[in-house]
PDB file of C-alpha atoms in Angstrom:
ATOM      1  CA  MET A   4      94.021  56.773 134.694  1.00  0.00           C
ATOM      2  CA  ALA A   5      94.459  53.074 135.427  1.00  0.00           C
ATOM      3  CA  LYS A   6      96.139  50.941 132.800  1.00  0.00           C
ATOM      4  CA  TYR A   7      94.271  47.732 132.083  1.00  0.00           C
ATOM      5  CA  LYS A   8      95.623  44.621 130.407  1.00  0.00           C
ATOM      6  CA  ILE A   9      94.005  43.449 127.162  1.00  0.00           C
ATOM      7  CA  LYS A  10      92.869  39.815 127.381  1.00  0.00           C
ATOM      8  CA  THR A  11      91.723  38.044 124.224  1.00  0.00           C
ATOM      9  CA  TRP A  12      88.759  35.641 124.027  1.00  0.00           C
ATOM     10  CA  GLY A  13      87.957  32.670 121.818  1.00  0.00           C
ATOM     11  CA  ASP A  14      90.402  31.995 118.986  1.00  0.00           C
ATOM     12  CA  LYS A  15      91.586  35.615 118.819  1.00  0.00           C
ATOM     13  CA  VAL A  16      95.252  36.616 118.727  1.00  0.00           C
ATOM     14  CA  LEU A  17      96.603  39.977 119.944  1.00  0.00           C
ATOM     15  CA  ILE A  18      99.620  41.170 117.936  1.00  0.00           C
ATOM     16  CA  LYS A  19     101.969  44.121 118.429  1.00  0.00           C
ATOM     17  CA  PRO A  20     102.558  45.018 114.761  1.00  0.00           C
ATOM     18  CA  ASP A  21     105.878  46.155 113.380  1.00  0.00           C
ATOM     19  CA  PRO A  22     105.940  49.620 111.811  1.00  0.00           C
ATOM     20  CA  VAL A  23     104.706  49.495 108.208  1.00  0.00           C
ATOM     21  CA  LYS A  24     107.538  49.521 105.668  1.00  0.00           C
ATOM     22  CA  SER A  25     107.460  49.442 101.922  1.00  0.00           C
ATOM     23  CA  ALA A  26     108.715  46.428  99.981  1.00  0.00           C
ATOM     24  CA  TYR A  27     112.010  48.263  99.441  1.00  0.00           C
ATOM     25  CA  GLN A  28     112.581  48.918 103.155  1.00  0.00           C
ATOM     26  CA  SER A  29     111.813  45.447 104.533  1.00  0.00           C
ATOM     27  CA  ASP A  30     114.492  43.993 106.815  1.00  0.00           C
ATOM     28  CA  ILE A  31     112.789  40.612 106.968  1.00  0.00           C
ATOM     29  CA  LEU A  32     111.475  39.738 103.520  1.00  0.00           C
ATOM     30  CA  ALA A  33     112.618  40.469  99.975  1.00  0.00           C
ATOM     31  CA  PHE A  34     109.745  41.077  97.568  1.00  0.00           C
ATOM     32  CA  PRO A  35     110.091  41.256  93.773  1.00  0.00           C
ATOM     33  CA  ASP A  36     110.139  44.695  92.127  1.00  0.00           C
ATOM     34  CA  ILE A  37     106.782  44.003  90.494  1.00  0.00           C
ATOM     35  CA  LEU A  38     105.130  44.449  93.907  1.00  0.00           C
ATOM     36  CA  LYS A  39     106.266  48.083  94.276  1.00  0.00           C
ATOM     37  CA  ASP A  40     102.809  49.316  93.239  1.00  0.00           C
ATOM     38  CA  PHE A  41     101.109  47.047  95.766  1.00  0.00           C
ATOM     39  CA  ASP A  42     102.939  47.994  98.973  1.00  0.00           C
ATOM     40  CA  GLY A  43      99.642  48.580 100.756  1.00  0.00           C
ATOM     41  CA  ASP A  44      98.585  44.986 100.078  1.00  0.00           C
ATOM     42  CA  LEU A  45     101.680  43.293 101.507  1.00  0.00           C
ATOM     43  CA  PRO A  46     101.211  41.073 104.569  1.00  0.00           C
ATOM     44  CA  ARG A  47     102.126  42.628 107.923  1.00  0.00           C
ATOM     45  CA  THR A  48     104.496  41.317 110.587  1.00  0.00           C
ATOM     46  CA  GLY A  49     104.528  41.532 114.356  1.00  0.00           C
ATOM     47  CA  GLU A  50     104.875  39.759 117.704  1.00  0.00           C
ATOM     48  CA  ILE A  51     102.095  37.815 119.428  1.00  0.00           C
ATOM     49  CA  ILE A  52     101.244  39.455 122.764  1.00  0.00           C
ATOM     50  CA  ASP A  53      98.267  37.358 123.926  1.00  0.00           C
ATOM     51  CA  LEU A  54      96.218  34.337 122.825  1.00  0.00           C
ATOM     52  CA  GLY A  55      92.603  33.419 123.402  1.00  0.00           C
ATOM     53  CA  PRO A  56      91.842  30.127 125.198  1.00  0.00           C
ATOM     54  CA  LYS A  57      90.630  28.417 122.002  1.00  0.00           C
ATOM     55  CA  CYS A  58      93.877  28.939 120.068  1.00  0.00           C
ATOM     56  CA  THR A  59      95.787  25.795 119.082  1.00  0.00           C
ATOM     57  CA  LYS A  60      99.306  24.998 120.117  1.00  0.00           C
ATOM     58  CA  ASN A  61     100.571  26.145 116.690  1.00  0.00           C
ATOM     59  CA  VAL A  62     100.919  29.715 117.960  1.00  0.00           C
ATOM     60  CA  ARG A  63     102.465  31.024 121.166  1.00  0.00           C
ATOM     61  CA  VAL A  64     103.093  34.300 122.954  1.00  0.00           C
ATOM     62  CA  GLY A  65     106.354  35.929 121.846  1.00  0.00           C
ATOM     63  CA  GLN A  66     106.276  34.313 118.400  1.00  0.00           C
ATOM     64  CA  ARG A  67     107.049  36.597 115.436  1.00  0.00           C
ATOM     65  CA  VAL A  68     104.482  36.110 112.689  1.00  0.00           C
ATOM     66  CA  MET A  69     103.282  37.352 109.325  1.00  0.00           C
ATOM     67  CA  PHE A  70      99.544  38.062 109.242  1.00  0.00           C
ATOM     68  CA  ALA A  71      96.959  39.184 106.711  1.00  0.00           C
ATOM     69  CA  LYS A  72      96.404  42.906 106.320  1.00  0.00           C
ATOM     70  CA  PHE A  73      92.686  42.662 105.620  1.00  0.00           C
ATOM     71  CA  GLY A  74      90.081  41.156 107.941  1.00  0.00           C
ATOM     72  CA  VAL A  75      91.895  42.178 111.122  1.00  0.00           C
ATOM     73  CA  ASN A  76      91.088  44.841 113.723  1.00  0.00           C
ATOM     74  CA  ASN A  77      93.706  47.550 114.223  1.00  0.00           C
ATOM     75  CA  PHE A  78      93.415  49.790 117.266  1.00  0.00           C
ATOM     76  CA  GLU A  79      95.395  51.973 119.640  1.00  0.00           C
ATOM     77  CA  TYR A  80      95.371  51.480 123.409  1.00  0.00           C
ATOM     78  CA  ASN A  81      97.373  53.555 125.903  1.00  0.00           C
ATOM     79  CA  GLY A  82      99.358  55.050 123.025  1.00  0.00           C
ATOM     80  CA  GLU A  83     100.398  51.656 121.594  1.00  0.00           C
ATOM     81  CA  LYS A  84      99.177  50.188 118.297  1.00  0.00           C
ATOM     82  CA  TYR A  85      97.773  46.655 118.285  1.00  0.00           C
ATOM     83  CA  THR A  86      96.164  44.230 115.850  1.00  0.00           C
ATOM     84  CA  MET A  87      93.548  41.674 116.848  1.00  0.00           C
ATOM     85  CA  CYS A  88      92.874  38.839 114.429  1.00  0.00           C
ATOM     86  CA  LEU A  89      91.676  35.266 114.275  1.00  0.00           C
ATOM     87  CA  GLU A  90      94.269  32.533 114.542  1.00  0.00           C
ATOM     88  CA  ARG A  91      93.540  31.566 110.910  1.00  0.00           C
ATOM     89  CA  ASP A  92      94.660  35.060 109.782  1.00  0.00           C
ATOM     90  CA  ILE A  93      98.257  34.221 110.745  1.00  0.00           C
ATOM     91  CA  LEU A  94     100.029  33.300 107.531  1.00  0.00           C
ATOM     92  CA  ALA A  95     103.473  32.196 108.730  1.00  0.00           C
ATOM     93  CA  GLU A  96     105.996  32.211 111.553  1.00  0.00           C
ATOM     94  CA  ILE A  97     109.108  34.319 111.085  1.00  0.00           C
ATOM     95  CA  CYS A  98     112.092  32.247 112.224  1.00  0.00           C
TER      96      CYS A  98
END
């Protein structure tokens, strides 16, 4: 089977998400203990793989970002997990 490249349109952003970790396992962010019951609601992190042509210069391929968990499209393609979201769903850059 041929492997096709995913190309985003409009102001969409394609992200390769990091594996989901609980607030107590995060290597990047430290969350207060009060959030332990809300692990499923924590923002997700990942690397931008592709950008649509209408995205601004605020985001770029290869950038590590934090993005909203809700309102995004999660899917699997060729055995890899991806997230597609709007540029406005990106909450912050991880430096």
